Structures are given as C-alpha cells and as structure tokens.
PDB file of C-alpha atoms in Angstrom:
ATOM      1  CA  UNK A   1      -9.313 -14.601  11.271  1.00 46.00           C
ATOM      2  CA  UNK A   2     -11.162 -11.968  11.892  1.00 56.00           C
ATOM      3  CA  UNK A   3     -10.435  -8.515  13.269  1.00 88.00           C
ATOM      4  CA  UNK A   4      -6.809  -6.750  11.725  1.00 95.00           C
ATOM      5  CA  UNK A   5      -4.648  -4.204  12.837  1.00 97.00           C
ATOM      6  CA  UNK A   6      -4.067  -1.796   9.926  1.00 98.00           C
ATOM      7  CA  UNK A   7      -1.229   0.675   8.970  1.00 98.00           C
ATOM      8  CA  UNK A   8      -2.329   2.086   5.923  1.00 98.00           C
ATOM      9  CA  UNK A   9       0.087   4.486   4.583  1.00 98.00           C
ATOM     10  CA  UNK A  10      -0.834   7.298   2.134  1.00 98.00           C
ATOM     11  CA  UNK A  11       0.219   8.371  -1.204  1.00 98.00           C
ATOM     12  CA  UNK A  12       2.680  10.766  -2.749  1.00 97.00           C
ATOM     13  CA  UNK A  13      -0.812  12.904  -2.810  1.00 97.00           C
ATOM     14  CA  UNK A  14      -0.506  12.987   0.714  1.00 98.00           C
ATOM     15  CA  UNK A  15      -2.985  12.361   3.848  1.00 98.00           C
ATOM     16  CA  UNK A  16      -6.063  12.968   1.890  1.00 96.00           C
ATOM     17  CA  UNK A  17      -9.925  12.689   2.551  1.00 96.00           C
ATOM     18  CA  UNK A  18      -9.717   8.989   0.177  1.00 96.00           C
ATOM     19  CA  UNK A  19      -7.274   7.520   2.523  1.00 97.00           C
ATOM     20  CA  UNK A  20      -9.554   8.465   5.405  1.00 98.00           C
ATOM     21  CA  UNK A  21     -12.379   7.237   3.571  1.00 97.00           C
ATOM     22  CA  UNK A  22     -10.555   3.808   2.798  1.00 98.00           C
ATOM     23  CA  UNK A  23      -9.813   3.740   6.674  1.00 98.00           C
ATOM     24  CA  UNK A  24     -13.674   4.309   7.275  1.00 98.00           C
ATOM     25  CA  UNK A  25     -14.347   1.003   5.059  1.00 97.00           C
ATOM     26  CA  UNK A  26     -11.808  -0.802   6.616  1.00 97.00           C
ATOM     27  CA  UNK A  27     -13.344  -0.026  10.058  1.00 97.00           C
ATOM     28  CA  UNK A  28     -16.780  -0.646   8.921  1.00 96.00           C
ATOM     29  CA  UNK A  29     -15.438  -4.281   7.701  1.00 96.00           C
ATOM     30  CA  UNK A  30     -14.352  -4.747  11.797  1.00 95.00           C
ATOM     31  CA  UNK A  31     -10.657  -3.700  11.317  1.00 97.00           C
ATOM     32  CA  UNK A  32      -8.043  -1.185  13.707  1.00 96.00           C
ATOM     33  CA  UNK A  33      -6.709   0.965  11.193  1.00 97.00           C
ATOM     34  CA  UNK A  34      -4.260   3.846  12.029  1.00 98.00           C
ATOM     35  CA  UNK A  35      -3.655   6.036   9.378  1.00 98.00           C
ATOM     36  CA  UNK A  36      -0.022   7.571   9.681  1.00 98.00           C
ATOM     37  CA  UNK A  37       0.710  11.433   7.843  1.00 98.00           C
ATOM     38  CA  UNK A  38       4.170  11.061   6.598  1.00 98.00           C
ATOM     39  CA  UNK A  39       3.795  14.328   4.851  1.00 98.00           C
ATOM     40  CA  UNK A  40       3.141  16.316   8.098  1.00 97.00           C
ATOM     41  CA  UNK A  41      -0.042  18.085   7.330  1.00 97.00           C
ATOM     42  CA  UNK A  42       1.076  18.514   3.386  1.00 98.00           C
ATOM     43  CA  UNK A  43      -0.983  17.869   0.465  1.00 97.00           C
ATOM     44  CA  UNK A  44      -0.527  17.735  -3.267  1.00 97.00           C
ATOM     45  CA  UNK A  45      -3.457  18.112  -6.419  1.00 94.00           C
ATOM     46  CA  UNK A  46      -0.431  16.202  -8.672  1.00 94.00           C
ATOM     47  CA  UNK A  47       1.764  13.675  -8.532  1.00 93.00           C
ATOM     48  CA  UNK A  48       4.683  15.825  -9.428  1.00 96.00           C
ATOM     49  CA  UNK A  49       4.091  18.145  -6.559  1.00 97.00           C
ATOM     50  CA  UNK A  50       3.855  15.404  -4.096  1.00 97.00           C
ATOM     51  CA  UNK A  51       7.245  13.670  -6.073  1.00 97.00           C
ATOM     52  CA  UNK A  52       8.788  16.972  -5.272  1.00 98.00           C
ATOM     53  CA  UNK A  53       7.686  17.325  -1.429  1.00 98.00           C
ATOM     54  CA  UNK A  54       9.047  13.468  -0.902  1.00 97.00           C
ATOM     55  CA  UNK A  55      11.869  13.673  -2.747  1.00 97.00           C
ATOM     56  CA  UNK A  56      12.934  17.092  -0.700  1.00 97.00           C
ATOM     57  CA  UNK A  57      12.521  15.273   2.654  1.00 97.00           C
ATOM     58  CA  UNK A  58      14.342  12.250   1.647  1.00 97.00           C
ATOM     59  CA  UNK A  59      13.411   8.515   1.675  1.00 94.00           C
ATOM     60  CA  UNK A  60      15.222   7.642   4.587  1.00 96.00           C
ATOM     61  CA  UNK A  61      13.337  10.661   6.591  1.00 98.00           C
ATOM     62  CA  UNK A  62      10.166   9.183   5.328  1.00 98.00           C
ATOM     63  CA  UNK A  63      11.091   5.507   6.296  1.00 97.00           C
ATOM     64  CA  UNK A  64      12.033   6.650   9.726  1.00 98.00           C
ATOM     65  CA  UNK A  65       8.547   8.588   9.980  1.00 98.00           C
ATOM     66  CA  UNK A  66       6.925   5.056   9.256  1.00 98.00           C
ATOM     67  CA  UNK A  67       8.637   2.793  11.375  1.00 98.00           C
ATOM     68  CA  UNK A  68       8.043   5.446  14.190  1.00 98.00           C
ATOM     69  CA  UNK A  69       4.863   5.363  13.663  1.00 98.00           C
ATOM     70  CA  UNK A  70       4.048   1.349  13.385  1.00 98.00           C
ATOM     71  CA  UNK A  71       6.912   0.888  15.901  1.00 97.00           C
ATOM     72  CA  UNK A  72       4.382   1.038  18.932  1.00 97.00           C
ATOM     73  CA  UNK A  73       1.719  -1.549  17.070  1.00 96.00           C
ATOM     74  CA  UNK A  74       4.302  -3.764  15.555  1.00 95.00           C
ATOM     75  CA  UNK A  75       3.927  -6.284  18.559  1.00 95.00           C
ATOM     76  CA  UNK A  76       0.179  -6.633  17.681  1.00 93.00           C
ATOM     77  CA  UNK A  77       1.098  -8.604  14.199  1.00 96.00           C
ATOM     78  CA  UNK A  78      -0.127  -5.749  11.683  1.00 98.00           C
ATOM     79  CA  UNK A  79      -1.231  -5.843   8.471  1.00 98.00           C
ATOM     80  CA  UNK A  80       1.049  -3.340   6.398  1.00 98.00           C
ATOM     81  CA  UNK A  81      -1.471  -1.644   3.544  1.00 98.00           C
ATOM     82  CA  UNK A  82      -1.040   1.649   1.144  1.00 98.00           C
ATOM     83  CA  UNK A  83      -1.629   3.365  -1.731  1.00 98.00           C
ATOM     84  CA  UNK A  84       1.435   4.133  -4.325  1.00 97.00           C
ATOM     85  CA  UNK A  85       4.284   5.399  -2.649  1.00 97.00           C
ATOM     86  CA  UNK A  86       2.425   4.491   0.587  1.00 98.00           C
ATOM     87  CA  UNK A  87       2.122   0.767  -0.851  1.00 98.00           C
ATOM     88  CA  UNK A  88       5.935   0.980  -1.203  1.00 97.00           C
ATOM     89  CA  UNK A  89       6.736   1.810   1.884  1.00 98.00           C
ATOM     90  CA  UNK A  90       4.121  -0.578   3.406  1.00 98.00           C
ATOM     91  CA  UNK A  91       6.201  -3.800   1.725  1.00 98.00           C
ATOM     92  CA  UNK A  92       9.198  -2.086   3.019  1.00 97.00           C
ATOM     93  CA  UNK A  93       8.511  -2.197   6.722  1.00 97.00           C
ATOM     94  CA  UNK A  94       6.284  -5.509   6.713  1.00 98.00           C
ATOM     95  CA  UNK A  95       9.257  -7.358   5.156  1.00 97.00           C
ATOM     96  CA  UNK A  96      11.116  -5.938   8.032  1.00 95.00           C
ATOM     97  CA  UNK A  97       8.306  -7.235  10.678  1.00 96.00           C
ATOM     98  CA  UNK A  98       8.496 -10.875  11.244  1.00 95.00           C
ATOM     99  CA  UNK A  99       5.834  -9.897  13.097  1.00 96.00           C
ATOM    100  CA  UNK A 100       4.077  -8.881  10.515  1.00 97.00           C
ATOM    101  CA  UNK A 101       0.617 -10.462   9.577  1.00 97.00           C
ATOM    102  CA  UNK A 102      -0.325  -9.173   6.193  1.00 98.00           C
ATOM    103  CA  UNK A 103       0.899  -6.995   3.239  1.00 98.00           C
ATOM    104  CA  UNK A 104      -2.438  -5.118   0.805  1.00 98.00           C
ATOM    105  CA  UNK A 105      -0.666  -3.095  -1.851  1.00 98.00           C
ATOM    106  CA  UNK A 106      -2.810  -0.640  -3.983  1.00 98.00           C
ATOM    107  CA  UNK A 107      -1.462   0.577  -6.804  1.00 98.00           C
ATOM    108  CA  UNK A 108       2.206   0.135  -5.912  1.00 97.00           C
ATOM    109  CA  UNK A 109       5.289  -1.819  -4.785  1.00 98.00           C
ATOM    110  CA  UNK A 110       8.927  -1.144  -3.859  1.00 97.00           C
ATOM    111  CA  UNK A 111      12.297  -2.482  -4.444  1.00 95.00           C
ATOM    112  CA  UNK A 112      12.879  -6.124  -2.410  1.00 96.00           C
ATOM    113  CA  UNK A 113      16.048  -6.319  -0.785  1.00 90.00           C
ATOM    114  CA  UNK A 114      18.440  -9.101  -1.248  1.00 89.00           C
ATOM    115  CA  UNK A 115      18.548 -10.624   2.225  1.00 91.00           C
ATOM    116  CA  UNK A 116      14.795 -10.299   2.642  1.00 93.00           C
ATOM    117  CA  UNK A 117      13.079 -13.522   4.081  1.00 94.00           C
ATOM    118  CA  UNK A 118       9.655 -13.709   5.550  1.00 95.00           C
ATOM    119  CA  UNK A 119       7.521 -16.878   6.596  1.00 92.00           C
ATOM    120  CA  UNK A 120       4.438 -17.204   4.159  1.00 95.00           C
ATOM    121  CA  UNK A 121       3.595 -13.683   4.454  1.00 97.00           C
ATOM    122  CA  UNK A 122      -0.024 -13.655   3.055  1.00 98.00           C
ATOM    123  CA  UNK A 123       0.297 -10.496   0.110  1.00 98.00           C
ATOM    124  CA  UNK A 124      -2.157  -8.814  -2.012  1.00 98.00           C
ATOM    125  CA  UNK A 125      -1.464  -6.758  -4.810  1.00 98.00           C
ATOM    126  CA  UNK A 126      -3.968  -4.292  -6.944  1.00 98.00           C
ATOM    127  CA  UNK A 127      -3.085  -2.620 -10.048  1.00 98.00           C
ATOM    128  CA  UNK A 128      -3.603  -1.125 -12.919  1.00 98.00           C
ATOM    129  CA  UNK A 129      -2.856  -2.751 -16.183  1.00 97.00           C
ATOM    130  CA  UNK A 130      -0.953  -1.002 -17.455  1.00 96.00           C
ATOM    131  CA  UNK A 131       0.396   0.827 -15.074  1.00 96.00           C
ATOM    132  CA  UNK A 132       2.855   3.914 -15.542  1.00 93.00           C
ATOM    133  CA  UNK A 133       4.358   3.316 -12.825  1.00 95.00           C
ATOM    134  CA  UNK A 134       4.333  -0.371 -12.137  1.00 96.00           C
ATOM    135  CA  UNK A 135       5.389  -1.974 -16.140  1.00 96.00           C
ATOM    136  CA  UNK A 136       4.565  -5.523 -16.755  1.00 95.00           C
ATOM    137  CA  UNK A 137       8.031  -6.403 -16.735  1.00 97.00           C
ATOM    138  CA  UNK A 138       9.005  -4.820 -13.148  1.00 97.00           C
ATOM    139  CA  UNK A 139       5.936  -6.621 -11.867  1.00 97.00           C
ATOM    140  CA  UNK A 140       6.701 -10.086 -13.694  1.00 96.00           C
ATOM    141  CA  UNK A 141       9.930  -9.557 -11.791  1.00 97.00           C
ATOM    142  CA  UNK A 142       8.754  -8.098  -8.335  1.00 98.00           C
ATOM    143  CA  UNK A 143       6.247 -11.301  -8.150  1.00 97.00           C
ATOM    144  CA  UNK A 144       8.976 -13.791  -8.512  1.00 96.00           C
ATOM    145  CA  UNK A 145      11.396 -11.833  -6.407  1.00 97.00           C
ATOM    146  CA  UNK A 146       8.384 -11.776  -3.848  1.00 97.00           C
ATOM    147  CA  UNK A 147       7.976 -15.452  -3.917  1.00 96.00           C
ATOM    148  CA  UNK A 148      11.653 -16.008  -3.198  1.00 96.00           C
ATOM    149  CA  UNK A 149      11.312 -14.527   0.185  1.00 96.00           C
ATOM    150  CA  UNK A 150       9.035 -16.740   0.688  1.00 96.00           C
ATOM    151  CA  UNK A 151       5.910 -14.565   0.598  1.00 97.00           C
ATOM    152  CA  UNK A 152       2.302 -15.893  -0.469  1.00 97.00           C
ATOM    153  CA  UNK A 153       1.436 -13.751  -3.564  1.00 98.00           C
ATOM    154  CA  UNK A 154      -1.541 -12.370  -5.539  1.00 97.00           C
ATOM    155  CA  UNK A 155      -1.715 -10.146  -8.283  1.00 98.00           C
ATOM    156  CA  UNK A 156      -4.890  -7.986  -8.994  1.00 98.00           C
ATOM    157  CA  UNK A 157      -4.615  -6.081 -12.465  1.00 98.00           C
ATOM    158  CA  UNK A 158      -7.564  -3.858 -13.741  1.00 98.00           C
ATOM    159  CA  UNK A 159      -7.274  -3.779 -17.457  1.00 97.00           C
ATOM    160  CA  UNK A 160      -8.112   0.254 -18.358  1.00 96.00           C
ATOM    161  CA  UNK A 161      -8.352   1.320 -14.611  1.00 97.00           C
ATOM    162  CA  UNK A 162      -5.668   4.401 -13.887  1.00 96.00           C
ATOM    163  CA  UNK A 163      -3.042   4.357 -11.425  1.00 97.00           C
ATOM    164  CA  UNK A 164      -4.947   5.859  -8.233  1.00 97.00           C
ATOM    165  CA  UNK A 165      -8.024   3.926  -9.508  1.00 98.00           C
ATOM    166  CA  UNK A 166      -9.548   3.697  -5.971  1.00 97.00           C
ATOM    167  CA  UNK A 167      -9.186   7.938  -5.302  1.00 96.00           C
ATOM    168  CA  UNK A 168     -12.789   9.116  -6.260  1.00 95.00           C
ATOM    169  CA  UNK A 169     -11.193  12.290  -6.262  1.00 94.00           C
ATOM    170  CA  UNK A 170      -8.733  12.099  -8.931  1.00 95.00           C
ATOM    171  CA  UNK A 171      -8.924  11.662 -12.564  1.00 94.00           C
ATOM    172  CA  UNK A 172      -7.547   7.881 -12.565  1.00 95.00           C
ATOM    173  CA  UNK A 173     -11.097   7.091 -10.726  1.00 97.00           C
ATOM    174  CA  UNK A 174     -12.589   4.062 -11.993  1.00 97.00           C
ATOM    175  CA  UNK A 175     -15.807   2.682  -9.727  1.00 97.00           C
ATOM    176  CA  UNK A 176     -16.134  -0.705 -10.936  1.00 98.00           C
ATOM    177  CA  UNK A 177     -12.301  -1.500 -10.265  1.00 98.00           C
ATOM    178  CA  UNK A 178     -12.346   0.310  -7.273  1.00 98.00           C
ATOM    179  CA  UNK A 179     -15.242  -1.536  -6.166  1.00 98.00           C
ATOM    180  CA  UNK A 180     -14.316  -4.412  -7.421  1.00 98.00           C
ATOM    181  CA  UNK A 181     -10.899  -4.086  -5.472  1.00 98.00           C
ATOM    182  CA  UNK A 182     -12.021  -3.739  -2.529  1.00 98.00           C
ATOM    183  CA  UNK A 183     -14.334  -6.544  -2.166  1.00 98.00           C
ATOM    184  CA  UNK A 184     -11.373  -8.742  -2.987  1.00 98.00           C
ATOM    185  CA  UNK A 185      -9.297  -6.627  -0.602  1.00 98.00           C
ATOM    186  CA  UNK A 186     -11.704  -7.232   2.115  1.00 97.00           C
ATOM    187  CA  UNK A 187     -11.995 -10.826   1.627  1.00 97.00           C
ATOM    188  CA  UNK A 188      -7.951 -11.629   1.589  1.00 97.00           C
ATOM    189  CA  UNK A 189      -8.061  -9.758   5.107  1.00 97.00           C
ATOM    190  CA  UNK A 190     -10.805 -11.586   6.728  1.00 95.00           C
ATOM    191  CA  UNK A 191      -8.859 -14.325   5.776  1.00 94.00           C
ATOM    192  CA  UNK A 192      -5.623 -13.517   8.135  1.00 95.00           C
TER     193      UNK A 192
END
C-alpha cells in the first residue's frame, strides 16, 4: 500500500504532453512514475502515422526499447501502466516480471502468450465500449485468457467514450470517463 513505482508507456501517438500530464497526476497521487519515449523524440497527430512509425521500427525493436528501459527498476516491483499500444506493451513486460506488482491498462491490451503464468497479479483494465480496436469478443476472450495465468482482473468499459478517451487533446476526449477513470485508476493503485 501506498507509494508505486510506475512505467507508464505511451501510445502509438507517441511521448505526448497527455502522457506527461497523466504522469503529473500520478505523482500528485504519491507515485514514482518514469515515463519511457519508445518513439525517440517522434510524434504523430493520427493513429495511422504513428501505426506507420511503429510498424517501420519493428515490434521486437520496440520491446527491446521497453525492457531496457524498466530493466534498471524491475527489482523495485513496478507497476506496468499505458495507453493503447503503450498498454500492450505494458501487459507484455509485466507478465514477464514476476517481479512485477501491478498491471493499469488504458485503452488497450496485447496478445497473452501460452506459457504465461503470474501469481495474482492485481490488473486493471479501461476501455471504451465499443472499442475499434479492442471488440467485445477479443476482450471476452483476453479476460478469460488473463484469468488463466492466474492474474486478478477488472474490466472498466465506458459506454460512448472513444478510444484515447483520457487524451484531452484528441477528438476521442470524453471528461466524465476520463475522470471517471482515473479515480478508479487511482484507487486500484493505492490498493497495491
């Protein structure tokens, strides 16, 4: 209980001034939060740019560029968070961190592999409902799949909200879910 070390990964938008600001809540709530640019300095305005950017450096290089970069805080037990594609590759590396204390997913999740096993990992999961990118059916399957490794599970939909819902500036904006997500975000981590 009480004060969390945070890896918050960014979105396929990049290292931009909503992540920050979602670090600066986090702090204000008490937390360490280290806020990793996997994108090197690049930006996007649209998903498709930012598709394009990741999909030209490659997964793997991305992956790498995240486990370098919670590799030095990993022994602290952190709490994996991140938005979208940032989300995704925050459930990647925490169910790779038996050391791992915590899993906060915004608006995204990623592919569970086979062998994956964890010990009560505590997760939390907002999204949008419906999501583009997140259908009720991957999620329906992603939750039990979750459960098998033997993670602790909860689902947050917003009903209306759009995929980014928490990115004031982008058009999926929606200030009561965002709001709303957050409080519930903060209370699951003072809870770890």
């Amino acid at each position: 209980m009480g004060l969390m070390n945070i890896m918050l990964f960014h979105s396929t938008y990049g290292l931009r001034p909503a992540v920050h600001a979602a670090a600066a809540r986090l702090r204000d709530a008490g937390h360490q939060v280290r806020v990793p640019d996997l994108f090197e300095g690049h930006t996007f305005d649209t998903v498709e740019e930012g598709m394009a950017y990741k999909d030209e450096v490659g997964k793997e290089e991305l992956l790498k560029r995240a486990v370098l970069a919670a590799a030095p805080y990993s022994d602290q037990g952190l709490v994996y968070a991140g938005f979208s594609l940032g989300a995704a590759t925050a459930q990647t590396l925490a169910l790779g961190d038996a050391k791992a204390r915590g899993l906060l997913l915004f608006h995204g999740t990623s592919d569970i592999a086979e062998n994956a096993s964890v010990d009560d990992l505590p997760v939390q999961l907002h999204v949008a409902d419906p999501d583009p990118f997140e259908s009720h059916d991957w999620l329906n399957s992603w939750y039990l799949q979750m459960q098998r490794t033997g993670a602790d599970v909860e689902v947050y939909r917003y009903p209306g909200a759009g995929h980014l819902f928490t990115d004031p500036d982008l058009h999926d904006y929606d200030q009561a879910a965002a709001e709303q997500t957050w409080k519930v975000a903060l209370g699951f981590l003072a809870t770890l």
